[in-house]
Amino acid sequence: MVASTRDASVDRFSLVRAHGQHDDFAHDVRLGLTASPKTLPPKYFYDDLGSMLFEAICRLPEYYVSRSEGEILGSFADEIVQSFGTPVRLIELGSGTSRKTRVLLDKLIQRQRALEYIPIDIDGELLHQTAQRLLEDYSDLFVHAVVADFRRIDDVLPPLLATGSQQRNVVLFLGSTIGNLDRGDQKELLRTVRRVLFPGDMLLIGADQRKRKDILEPAYSDALGVTAAFNLNLLVRMNSELGAQFNLNNFRHRAFFNEEEGRIEMHIVSSVSQSVRIEALDIEIIFASGETIHTENSYKFDDAEIAALAGETGFAVERSWTDSRRFFADVLLVAQTAVRRTGDSV
Ligand code: SAH
Ligand code: TRP
């Protein structure tokens, strides 16, 4: 179910908000901070300030991720678009500013003239702003924006994909955002995507590659401290939205590569032993000195892992592209014909 707002002046635009997907920040904070070890869900990074800080992260010298993927899309846009085959409708999960997507929009519009683009993001403000910019820049673009949690697209996408069956649906999931999900959730998300697609539809997935620690770690603890600000912004949000009393001077950012798990872990570390009151929840959270709140993971991949993930979720690898340093890969998957056994779902 969706609620729809339509800008009457521009009928190339719609924006829908998924119903029943209200974030419950208070509930999630209570759950995460009373658990052991303490955690917070990463989707709360992306308020207005958080999305701006993420944009800044993408420009940092240490954060190779956006540049490497930008290089791939820039160098291989023709090939990528050719591999899509027939005219397509483009759907993007966690689209953000859609900055890297523009090169694909350019090529697709050149090739098929009109293009339907469905960006999906949890940050409604950013989504709205981005859509407006795109509509100004591309006169043949139709934007149907969806404010939703991409893990629950089965609530919102099916009606949007029901029309125009001669078009192939191509889902973009760029920026290694897949790596911010735990392994079980990665599988679940791909299965959900597969369920809303038709055989032959495609998924282009950005996967950051395993590499040396001395390249990985600085990308998540930059010298300017922007990633630290991005991480600690969760404390700022709890202070302003939940009447919490976190003193930011008593916490710091830490990111490290966990070799065993193959992931960067981000934590907020309590540098002293302290107790912090959260007014809206009427609780006191006790921190030992050095205790952390685990705020995010960023899994790193190799080709075999992506192929296995695809195979287990109803996709097959069609092609993949990498940057000149082989830091990052964009992998094109094709939705396979569903094979259902009893009690099994694709
Ligand atoms: N695709 C862009 C942005 C990546 S940052 C790029 O490659 O640069 C991750 C984006 O996903 C942010 O815009 C954030 O708001 C969005 N996001 C994070 N968690 C989400 C979720 N659970 N559901 C929908 N969007 C989410
Ligand atoms: N998908 C991005 C990544 O894992 C998200 C990201 C980049 C991020 N830098 C971050 C998330 C810092 C949290 C903190 O690379």
mmCIF file of C-alpha atoms and ligand atoms in Angstrom:
data_model
loop_
_atom_site.group_PDB
_atom_site.id
_atom_site.type_symbol
_atom_site.label_atom_id
_atom_site.label_comp_id
_atom_site.label_asym_id
_atom_site.label_seq_id
_atom_site.Cartn_x
_atom_site.Cartn_y
_atom_site.Cartn_z
ATOM 1 C CA MET A 1 0.000 0.000 0.000
ATOM 2 C CA VAL A 2 1.274 3.408 -0.873
ATOM 3 C CA ALA A 3 0.319 7.030 -0.333
ATOM 4 C CA SER A 4 0.983 9.111 -3.392
ATOM 5 C CA THR A 5 1.786 12.766 -3.941
ATOM 6 C CA ARG A 6 1.884 14.091 -7.472
ATOM 7 C CA ASP A 7 3.362 17.414 -8.463
ATOM 8 C CA ALA A 8 0.659 18.746 -10.794
ATOM 9 C CA SER A 9 3.086 20.934 -12.731
ATOM 10 C CA VAL A 10 5.351 18.066 -13.675
ATOM 11 C CA ASP A 11 3.653 14.871 -14.732
ATOM 12 C CA ARG A 12 6.963 13.198 -15.345
ATOM 13 C CA PHE A 13 7.254 12.885 -11.576
ATOM 14 C CA SER A 14 5.658 10.995 -8.735
ATOM 15 C CA LEU A 15 6.817 10.264 -5.227
ATOM 16 C CA VAL A 16 5.289 7.563 -3.072
ATOM 17 C CA ARG A 17 5.923 6.745 0.554
ATOM 18 C CA ALA A 18 5.593 3.163 1.645
ATOM 19 C CA HIS A 19 2.853 2.794 4.248
ATOM 20 C CA GLY A 20 3.492 0.917 7.444
ATOM 21 C CA GLN A 21 7.249 1.439 7.220
ATOM 22 C CA HIS A 22 7.506 4.208 9.778
ATOM 23 C CA ASP A 23 10.895 4.242 11.366
ATOM 24 C CA ASP A 24 10.626 3.795 15.066
ATOM 25 C CA PHE A 25 13.866 5.419 16.150
ATOM 26 C CA ALA A 26 12.944 5.337 19.851
ATOM 27 C CA HIS A 27 12.065 1.651 19.738
ATOM 28 C CA ASP A 28 15.206 0.702 17.796
ATOM 29 C CA VAL A 29 17.448 2.743 20.119
ATOM 30 C CA ARG A 30 15.958 1.063 23.185
ATOM 31 C CA LEU A 31 16.433 -2.363 21.631
ATOM 32 C CA GLY A 32 19.994 -1.695 20.433
ATOM 33 C CA LEU A 33 21.377 0.070 23.502
ATOM 34 C CA THR A 34 19.950 -2.362 26.041
ATOM 35 C CA ALA A 35 21.371 -5.323 24.091
ATOM 36 C CA SER A 36 24.802 -6.773 24.694
ATOM 37 C CA PRO A 37 26.909 -5.960 22.764
ATOM 38 C CA LYS A 38 25.296 -2.586 22.051
ATOM 39 C CA THR A 39 24.263 -1.860 18.450
ATOM 40 C CA LEU A 40 22.332 0.692 16.396
ATOM 41 C CA PRO A 41 20.797 0.120 12.932
ATOM 42 C CA PRO A 42 22.818 1.881 10.203
ATOM 43 C CA LYS A 43 19.754 3.198 8.366
ATOM 44 C CA TYR A 44 19.591 5.974 10.983
ATOM 45 C CA PHE A 45 22.837 7.491 9.666
ATOM 46 C CA TYR A 46 20.906 9.057 6.806
ATOM 47 C CA ASP A 47 19.091 12.081 8.191
ATOM 48 C CA ASP A 48 19.689 15.451 6.439
ATOM 49 C CA LEU A 49 23.082 16.002 8.032
ATOM 50 C CA GLY A 50 24.043 12.334 7.672
ATOM 51 C CA SER A 51 23.321 12.309 3.934
ATOM 52 C CA MET A 52 25.397 15.473 3.523
ATOM 53 C CA LEU A 53 28.262 13.905 5.449
ATOM 54 C CA PHE A 54 28.036 10.816 3.262
ATOM 55 C CA GLU A 55 28.338 13.024 0.191
ATOM 56 C CA ALA A 56 31.466 14.521 1.753
ATOM 57 C CA ILE A 57 32.852 11.022 2.452
ATOM 58 C CA CYS A 58 32.548 10.248 -1.255
ATOM 59 C CA ARG A 59 34.936 13.136 -2.000
ATOM 60 C CA LEU A 60 37.613 12.141 0.510
ATOM 61 C CA PRO A 61 40.989 11.046 -0.844
ATOM 62 C CA GLU A 62 40.919 7.906 1.324
ATOM 63 C CA TYR A 63 37.438 6.784 0.251
ATOM 64 C CA TYR A 64 38.317 5.034 -3.002
ATOM 65 C CA VAL A 65 34.886 3.325 -3.257
ATOM 66 C CA SER A 66 32.979 6.055 -5.118
ATOM 67 C CA ARG A 67 35.911 6.906 -7.359
ATOM 68 C CA SER A 68 36.564 3.285 -8.301
ATOM 69 C CA GLU A 69 32.927 2.653 -9.108
ATOM 70 C CA GLY A 70 32.733 5.996 -10.926
ATOM 71 C CA GLU A 71 35.678 4.881 -13.044
ATOM 72 C CA ILE A 72 33.948 1.590 -13.896
ATOM 73 C CA LEU A 73 30.695 3.255 -14.892
ATOM 74 C CA GLY A 74 32.550 5.954 -16.820
ATOM 75 C CA SER A 75 34.770 3.540 -18.736
ATOM 76 C CA PHE A 76 32.242 0.830 -19.465
ATOM 77 C CA ALA A 77 28.893 2.620 -19.695
ATOM 78 C CA ASP A 78 28.498 1.603 -23.350
ATOM 79 C CA GLU A 79 29.198 -2.044 -22.663
ATOM 80 C CA ILE A 80 27.028 -2.076 -19.569
ATOM 81 C CA VAL A 81 24.073 -0.555 -21.355
ATOM 82 C CA GLN A 82 24.590 -2.928 -24.288
ATOM 83 C CA SER A 83 24.492 -5.859 -21.878
ATOM 84 C CA PHE A 84 21.086 -4.713 -20.669
ATOM 85 C CA GLY A 85 19.851 -5.655 -24.162
ATOM 86 C CA THR A 86 16.322 -4.478 -24.876
ATOM 87 C CA PRO A 87 14.816 -1.145 -23.711
ATOM 88 C CA VAL A 88 14.782 -1.028 -19.955
ATOM 89 C CA ARG A 89 13.155 0.502 -16.945
ATOM 90 C CA LEU A 90 15.742 1.442 -14.315
ATOM 91 C CA ILE A 91 15.156 0.864 -10.607
ATOM 92 C CA GLU A 92 17.760 1.871 -8.024
ATOM 93 C CA LEU A 93 18.054 0.772 -4.393
ATOM 94 C CA GLY A 94 19.634 3.309 -2.012
ATOM 95 C CA SER A 95 19.922 5.809 -4.864
ATOM 96 C CA GLY A 96 21.113 8.757 -2.713
ATOM 97 C CA THR A 97 22.096 11.614 -5.045
ATOM 98 C CA SER A 98 22.062 9.293 -8.110
ATOM 99 C CA ARG A 99 25.340 10.923 -9.076
ATOM 100 C CA LYS A 100 27.082 7.858 -10.513
ATOM 101 C CA THR A 101 23.835 6.750 -12.144
ATOM 102 C CA ARG A 102 23.805 9.744 -14.485
ATOM 103 C CA VAL A 103 26.256 8.210 -16.920
ATOM 104 C CA LEU A 104 23.858 5.273 -17.363
ATOM 105 C CA LEU A 105 20.882 7.632 -17.710
ATOM 106 C CA ASP A 106 22.798 9.480 -20.449
ATOM 107 C CA LYS A 107 23.480 6.333 -22.450
ATOM 108 C CA LEU A 108 20.042 4.822 -21.973
ATOM 109 C CA ILE A 109 18.237 7.988 -23.031
ATOM 110 C CA GLN A 110 20.494 8.252 -26.074
ATOM 111 C CA ARG A 111 19.564 4.709 -26.993
ATOM 112 C CA GLN A 112 15.883 4.435 -26.158
ATOM 113 C CA ARG A 113 14.853 8.124 -25.953
ATOM 114 C CA ALA A 114 12.441 7.994 -23.017
ATOM 115 C CA LEU A 115 13.425 6.342 -19.766
ATOM 116 C CA GLU A 116 11.538 5.438 -16.614
ATOM 117 C CA TYR A 117 13.648 5.632 -13.464
ATOM 118 C CA ILE A 118 12.488 4.405 -10.049
ATOM 119 C CA PRO A 119 14.910 5.569 -7.331
ATOM 120 C CA ILE A 120 14.265 4.082 -3.884
ATOM 121 C CA ASP A 121 15.767 5.575 -0.741
ATOM 122 C CA ILE A 122 15.011 5.925 2.939
ATOM 123 C CA ASP A 123 15.919 9.630 2.950
ATOM 124 C CA GLY A 124 12.784 11.252 1.494
ATOM 125 C CA GLU A 125 14.211 14.774 1.420
ATOM 126 C CA LEU A 126 17.261 13.747 -0.564
ATOM 127 C CA LEU A 127 15.133 11.623 -2.863
ATOM 128 C CA HIS A 128 12.789 14.510 -3.624
ATOM 129 C CA GLN A 129 15.644 16.943 -4.248
ATOM 130 C CA THR A 130 17.521 14.476 -6.430
ATOM 131 C CA ALA A 131 14.415 13.720 -8.483
ATOM 132 C CA GLN A 132 13.824 17.431 -9.127
ATOM 133 C CA ARG A 133 17.406 17.925 -10.318
ATOM 134 C CA LEU A 134 17.185 14.924 -12.618
ATOM 135 C CA LEU A 135 13.918 16.141 -14.139
ATOM 136 C CA GLU A 136 15.492 19.529 -14.837
ATOM 137 C CA ASP A 137 18.516 17.950 -16.491
ATOM 138 C CA TYR A 138 16.772 15.213 -18.487
ATOM 139 C CA SER A 139 13.691 16.151 -20.478
ATOM 140 C CA ASP A 140 13.010 12.540 -21.519
ATOM 141 C CA LEU A 141 13.182 11.095 -18.035
ATOM 142 C CA PHE A 142 10.169 9.902 -16.013
ATOM 143 C CA VAL A 143 10.929 9.625 -12.309
ATOM 144 C CA HIS A 144 8.801 7.552 -9.941
ATOM 145 C CA ALA A 145 10.527 7.978 -6.594
ATOM 146 C CA VAL A 146 9.787 5.651 -3.699
ATOM 147 C CA VAL A 147 10.592 6.450 -0.071
ATOM 148 C CA ALA A 148 11.015 3.018 1.471
ATOM 149 C CA ASP A 149 13.316 0.594 3.188
ATOM 150 C CA PHE A 150 14.891 -1.331 0.326
ATOM 151 C CA ARG A 151 14.584 -4.527 2.346
ATOM 152 C CA ARG A 152 10.818 -4.225 1.951
ATOM 153 C CA ILE A 153 10.433 -3.361 -1.724
ATOM 154 C CA ASP A 154 7.969 -6.203 -2.163
ATOM 155 C CA ASP A 155 5.443 -3.860 -0.498
ATOM 156 C CA VAL A 156 5.878 -1.124 -3.099
ATOM 157 C CA LEU A 157 7.447 -2.319 -6.341
ATOM 158 C CA PRO A 158 5.048 -4.907 -7.807
ATOM 159 C CA PRO A 159 2.366 -2.378 -8.900
ATOM 160 C CA LEU A 160 5.046 -0.138 -10.438
ATOM 161 C CA LEU A 161 6.479 -3.034 -12.438
ATOM 162 C CA ALA A 162 3.161 -4.449 -13.576
ATOM 163 C CA THR A 163 2.963 -2.248 -16.670
ATOM 164 C CA GLY A 164 5.180 -2.020 -19.748
ATOM 165 C CA SER A 165 5.971 -5.704 -19.992
ATOM 166 C CA GLN A 166 8.032 -5.175 -23.148
ATOM 167 C CA GLN A 167 10.610 -3.417 -20.998
ATOM 168 C CA ARG A 168 13.261 -5.301 -19.108
ATOM 169 C CA ASN A 169 13.603 -4.223 -15.483
ATOM 170 C CA VAL A 170 17.154 -3.441 -14.423
ATOM 171 C CA VAL A 171 17.786 -2.930 -10.716
ATOM 172 C CA LEU A 172 20.897 -1.006 -9.658
ATOM 173 C CA PHE A 173 22.367 -1.611 -6.220
ATOM 174 C CA LEU A 174 25.561 0.420 -6.302
ATOM 175 C CA GLY A 175 28.170 1.699 -3.867
ATOM 176 C CA SER A 176 28.608 -1.667 -2.141
ATOM 177 C CA THR A 177 25.532 -0.884 -0.065
ATOM 178 C CA ILE A 178 24.910 -4.669 -0.239
ATOM 179 C CA GLY A 179 27.988 -4.941 2.013
ATOM 180 C CA ASN A 180 26.250 -2.995 4.764
ATOM 181 C CA LEU A 181 23.865 -5.918 5.245
ATOM 182 C CA ASP A 182 24.845 -9.029 7.179
ATOM 183 C CA ARG A 183 25.323 -12.159 5.123
ATOM 184 C CA GLY A 184 21.860 -13.535 5.889
ATOM 185 C CA ASP A 185 20.243 -10.216 5.038
ATOM 186 C CA GLN A 186 22.212 -9.973 1.773
ATOM 187 C CA LYS A 187 20.652 -13.254 0.713
ATOM 188 C CA GLU A 188 17.211 -12.236 1.874
ATOM 189 C CA LEU A 189 17.395 -8.931 0.006
ATOM 190 C CA LEU A 190 18.461 -10.589 -3.260
ATOM 191 C CA ARG A 191 15.641 -13.109 -2.871
ATOM 192 C CA THR A 192 13.178 -10.251 -2.374
ATOM 193 C CA VAL A 193 14.530 -8.492 -5.463
ATOM 194 C CA ARG A 194 14.285 -11.732 -7.441
ATOM 195 C CA ARG A 195 10.650 -12.184 -6.352
ATOM 196 C CA VAL A 196 9.551 -8.797 -7.696
ATOM 197 C CA LEU A 197 11.410 -9.314 -11.006
ATOM 198 C CA PHE A 198 10.623 -11.418 -14.063
ATOM 199 C CA PRO A 199 12.989 -13.974 -15.617
ATOM 200 C CA GLY A 200 15.488 -12.132 -17.798
ATOM 201 C CA ASP A 201 15.323 -8.968 -15.678
ATOM 202 C CA MET A 202 18.673 -7.825 -14.307
ATOM 203 C CA LEU A 203 20.462 -6.643 -11.184
ATOM 204 C CA LEU A 204 23.685 -4.624 -11.374
ATOM 205 C CA ILE A 205 25.389 -4.883 -8.047
ATOM 206 C CA GLY A 206 28.392 -2.880 -6.794
ATOM 207 C CA ALA A 207 30.716 -4.991 -4.646
ATOM 208 C CA ASP A 208 33.801 -3.659 -2.925
ATOM 209 C CA GLN A 209 36.655 -6.138 -3.256
ATOM 210 C CA ARG A 210 38.784 -7.646 -0.492
ATOM 211 C CA LYS A 211 42.069 -5.842 -0.368
ATOM 212 C CA ARG A 212 44.913 -4.789 1.868
ATOM 213 C CA LYS A 213 44.087 -3.490 5.303
ATOM 214 C CA ASP A 214 46.198 -0.374 4.812
ATOM 215 C CA ILE A 215 43.902 0.653 1.948
ATOM 216 C CA LEU A 216 40.653 -0.502 3.546
ATOM 217 C CA GLU A 217 40.970 1.014 6.997
ATOM 218 C CA PRO A 218 41.786 4.643 6.088
ATOM 219 C CA ALA A 219 38.722 4.653 3.803
ATOM 220 C CA TYR A 220 36.628 4.312 6.971
ATOM 221 C CA SER A 221 38.776 6.467 9.299
ATOM 222 C CA ASP A 222 39.803 9.418 7.202
ATOM 223 C CA ALA A 223 42.277 11.994 8.437
ATOM 224 C CA LEU A 224 39.775 14.867 8.264
ATOM 225 C CA GLY A 225 37.375 13.078 10.567
ATOM 226 C CA VAL A 226 34.358 13.175 8.255
ATOM 227 C CA THR A 227 33.575 9.486 8.748
ATOM 228 C CA ALA A 228 33.919 10.022 12.493
ATOM 229 C CA ALA A 229 31.344 12.830 12.245
ATOM 230 C CA PHE A 230 29.065 10.591 10.148
ATOM 231 C CA ASN A 231 29.249 7.882 12.813
ATOM 232 C CA LEU A 232 28.927 10.167 15.865
ATOM 233 C CA ASN A 233 25.958 11.907 14.220
ATOM 234 C CA LEU A 234 23.919 9.004 15.623
ATOM 235 C CA LEU A 235 24.597 10.430 19.103
ATOM 236 C CA VAL A 236 23.593 13.902 17.901
ATOM 237 C CA ARG A 237 20.341 12.443 16.556
ATOM 238 C CA MET A 238 19.555 10.729 19.867
ATOM 239 C CA ASN A 239 20.261 13.981 21.700
ATOM 240 C CA SER A 240 17.999 16.088 19.516
ATOM 241 C CA GLU A 241 15.240 13.576 18.768
ATOM 242 C CA LEU A 242 15.075 11.568 21.990
ATOM 243 C CA GLY A 243 16.305 14.043 24.587
ATOM 244 C CA ALA A 244 19.426 11.972 25.219
ATOM 245 C CA GLN A 245 22.416 13.456 27.018
ATOM 246 C CA PHE A 246 25.387 12.042 25.136
ATOM 247 C CA ASN A 247 28.479 14.191 25.660
ATOM 248 C CA LEU A 248 30.286 13.843 22.337
ATOM 249 C CA ASN A 249 33.640 14.536 23.982
ATOM 250 C CA ASN A 250 33.310 11.218 25.806
ATOM 251 C CA PHE A 251 32.920 9.110 22.663
ATOM 252 C CA ARG A 252 35.065 8.454 19.637
ATOM 253 C CA HIS A 253 34.879 6.765 16.264
ATOM 254 C CA ARG A 254 36.658 3.492 15.534
ATOM 255 C CA ALA A 255 36.782 1.474 12.301
ATOM 256 C CA PHE A 256 38.867 -1.640 11.669
ATOM 257 C CA PHE A 257 39.025 -4.561 9.260
ATOM 258 C CA ASN A 258 37.839 -7.809 10.834
ATOM 259 C CA GLU A 259 39.796 -10.351 8.734
ATOM 260 C CA GLU A 260 37.874 -13.355 9.947
ATOM 261 C CA GLU A 261 34.501 -11.895 9.013
ATOM 262 C CA GLY A 262 35.819 -10.129 5.899
ATOM 263 C CA ARG A 263 34.291 -6.829 6.931
ATOM 264 C CA ILE A 264 35.059 -3.327 8.088
ATOM 265 C CA GLU A 265 33.387 -2.743 11.440
ATOM 266 C CA MET A 266 32.396 0.708 12.636
ATOM 267 C CA HIS A 267 31.953 1.382 16.297
ATOM 268 C CA ILE A 268 31.301 4.292 18.637
ATOM 269 C CA VAL A 269 33.643 3.845 21.616
ATOM 270 C CA SER A 270 32.934 5.168 25.078
ATOM 271 C CA SER A 271 36.262 6.610 26.228
ATOM 272 C CA VAL A 272 35.239 6.698 29.909
ATOM 273 C CA SER A 273 32.936 4.764 32.158
ATOM 274 C CA GLN A 274 29.693 6.720 32.148
ATOM 275 C CA SER A 275 25.940 6.577 32.298
ATOM 276 C CA VAL A 276 23.786 8.451 29.796
ATOM 277 C CA ARG A 277 20.144 9.343 30.260
ATOM 278 C CA ILE A 278 17.692 9.100 27.353
ATOM 279 C CA GLU A 279 14.696 11.184 28.356
ATOM 280 C CA ALA A 280 12.171 9.967 25.772
ATOM 281 C CA LEU A 281 12.819 6.345 26.757
ATOM 282 C CA ASP A 282 13.105 7.075 30.467
ATOM 283 C CA ILE A 283 16.274 4.983 30.711
ATOM 284 C CA GLU A 284 19.920 5.325 31.723
ATOM 285 C CA ILE A 285 22.442 3.529 29.534
ATOM 286 C CA ILE A 286 25.618 2.431 31.322
ATOM 287 C CA PHE A 287 28.903 2.306 29.401
ATOM 288 C CA ALA A 288 32.113 0.730 30.657
ATOM 289 C CA SER A 289 35.280 2.521 29.607
ATOM 290 C CA GLY A 290 36.178 1.202 26.121
ATOM 291 C CA GLU A 291 32.747 -0.343 25.566
ATOM 292 C CA THR A 292 31.400 0.162 22.046
ATOM 293 C CA ILE A 293 28.187 0.606 20.097
ATOM 294 C CA HIS A 294 28.536 -1.409 16.884
ATOM 295 C CA THR A 295 27.008 0.836 14.237
ATOM 296 C CA GLU A 296 27.858 -0.669 10.862
ATOM 297 C CA ASN A 297 29.576 -3.371 8.865
ATOM 298 C CA SER A 298 30.922 -3.085 5.373
ATOM 299 C CA TYR A 299 31.539 -6.554 3.938
ATOM 300 C CA LYS A 300 34.157 -6.994 1.227
ATOM 301 C CA PHE A 301 33.699 -9.524 -1.569
ATOM 302 C CA ASP A 302 35.448 -11.651 -4.134
ATOM 303 C CA ASP A 303 34.033 -12.978 -7.413
ATOM 304 C CA ALA A 304 33.257 -16.428 -6.018
ATOM 305 C CA GLU A 305 31.212 -14.983 -3.157
ATOM 306 C CA ILE A 306 29.081 -12.885 -5.478
ATOM 307 C CA ALA A 307 28.568 -15.844 -7.819
ATOM 308 C CA ALA A 308 27.522 -18.016 -4.866
ATOM 309 C CA LEU A 309 25.168 -15.343 -3.558
ATOM 310 C CA ALA A 310 23.635 -15.009 -7.037
ATOM 311 C CA GLY A 311 23.240 -18.773 -7.404
ATOM 312 C CA GLU A 312 21.486 -19.100 -4.061
ATOM 313 C CA THR A 313 18.998 -16.336 -4.775
ATOM 314 C CA GLY A 314 17.761 -17.107 -8.281
ATOM 315 C CA PHE A 315 20.281 -15.104 -10.307
ATOM 316 C CA ALA A 316 23.226 -15.972 -12.543
ATOM 317 C CA VAL A 317 26.290 -13.834 -13.225
ATOM 318 C CA GLU A 318 26.152 -12.412 -16.748
ATOM 319 C CA ARG A 319 29.262 -10.194 -16.751
ATOM 320 C CA SER A 320 31.345 -8.097 -14.461
ATOM 321 C CA TRP A 321 33.526 -5.011 -14.736
ATOM 322 C CA THR A 322 36.316 -3.751 -12.541
ATOM 323 C CA ASP A 323 38.395 -0.570 -12.215
ATOM 324 C CA SER A 324 42.063 -0.315 -13.203
ATOM 325 C CA ARG A 325 43.242 -1.058 -9.653
ATOM 326 C CA ARG A 326 40.741 -3.902 -9.226
ATOM 327 C CA PHE A 327 39.463 -2.281 -6.056
ATOM 328 C CA PHE A 328 35.782 -2.570 -6.917
ATOM 329 C CA ALA A 329 33.486 -4.620 -9.151
ATOM 330 C CA ASP A 330 30.114 -4.039 -10.729
ATOM 331 C CA VAL A 331 28.498 -7.383 -11.432
ATOM 332 C CA LEU A 332 25.534 -7.868 -13.741
ATOM 333 C CA LEU A 333 23.157 -10.634 -12.648
ATOM 334 C CA VAL A 334 20.247 -12.070 -14.626
ATOM 335 C CA ALA A 335 17.074 -13.326 -12.961
ATOM 336 C CA GLN A 336 16.709 -17.019 -13.695
ATOM 337 C CA THR A 337 13.468 -18.853 -14.330
ATOM 338 C CA ALA A 338 11.984 -19.604 -10.941
ATOM 339 C CA VAL A 339 12.325 -23.209 -9.880
ATOM 340 C CA ARG A 340 10.136 -23.888 -6.879
ATOM 341 C CA ARG A 341 10.253 -27.011 -4.830
ATOM 342 C CA THR A 342 7.808 -27.640 -2.019
ATOM 343 C CA GLY A 343 8.585 -25.434 0.947
ATOM 344 C CA ASP A 344 11.206 -23.611 -1.038
ATOM 345 C CA SER A 345 11.031 -20.044 -2.193
ATOM 346 C CA VAL A 346 13.217 -18.319 -4.719
HETATM 347 N N1 SAH B 1 24.026 4.667 -4.251
HETATM 348 C C1 SAH B 1 24.767 5.837 -3.765
HETATM 349 C C2 SAH B 1 24.537 6.104 -2.272
HETATM 350 C C3 SAH B 1 25.100 5.056 -1.356
HETATM 351 S S1 SAH B 1 24.921 5.497 0.353
HETATM 352 C C4 SAH B 1 26.228 5.665 -4.044
HETATM 353 O O1 SAH B 1 26.610 4.588 -4.499
HETATM 354 O O2 SAH B 1 26.991 6.589 -3.816
HETATM 355 C C5 SAH B 1 23.583 4.497 0.819
HETATM 356 C C6 SAH B 1 22.231 5.079 0.418
HETATM 357 O O3 SAH B 1 21.249 4.138 0.761
HETATM 358 C C7 SAH B 1 21.873 6.377 1.139
HETATM 359 O O4 SAH B 1 21.319 7.283 0.223
HETATM 360 C C8 SAH B 1 20.853 5.931 2.185
HETATM 361 O O5 SAH B 1 19.896 6.928 2.468
HETATM 362 C C9 SAH B 1 20.231 4.720 1.554
HETATM 363 N N2 SAH B 1 19.806 3.702 2.495
HETATM 364 C C10 SAH B 1 20.496 3.186 3.538
HETATM 365 N N3 SAH B 1 19.802 2.213 4.150
HETATM 366 C C11 SAH B 1 18.632 2.097 3.463
HETATM 367 C C12 SAH B 1 17.497 1.265 3.593
HETATM 368 N N4 SAH B 1 17.419 0.328 4.550
HETATM 369 N N5 SAH B 1 16.485 1.415 2.709
HETATM 370 C C13 SAH B 1 16.542 2.358 1.724
HETATM 371 N N6 SAH B 1 17.597 3.176 1.560
HETATM 372 C C14 SAH B 1 18.636 3.053 2.402
HETATM 373 N N1 TRP B 2 28.266 1.400 1.284
HETATM 374 C C1 TRP B 2 29.261 2.272 1.866
HETATM 375 C C2 TRP B 2 30.465 1.443 2.279
HETATM 376 O O1 TRP B 2 30.326 0.500 2.984
HETATM 377 C C3 TRP B 2 28.685 3.036 3.014
HETATM 378 C C4 TRP B 2 29.722 3.802 3.799
HETATM 379 C C5 TRP B 2 30.821 4.388 3.382
HETATM 380 C C6 TRP B 2 29.722 4.041 5.150
HETATM 381 N N2 TRP B 2 31.504 5.002 4.393
HETATM 382 C C7 TRP B 2 30.852 4.788 5.466
HETATM 383 C C8 TRP B 2 28.861 3.705 6.108
HETATM 384 C C9 TRP B 2 31.119 5.173 6.711
HETATM 385 C C10 TRP B 2 29.150 4.096 7.368
HETATM 386 C C11 TRP B 2 30.273 4.825 7.661
HETATM 387 O O2 TRP B 2 31.540 1.717 1.849
#
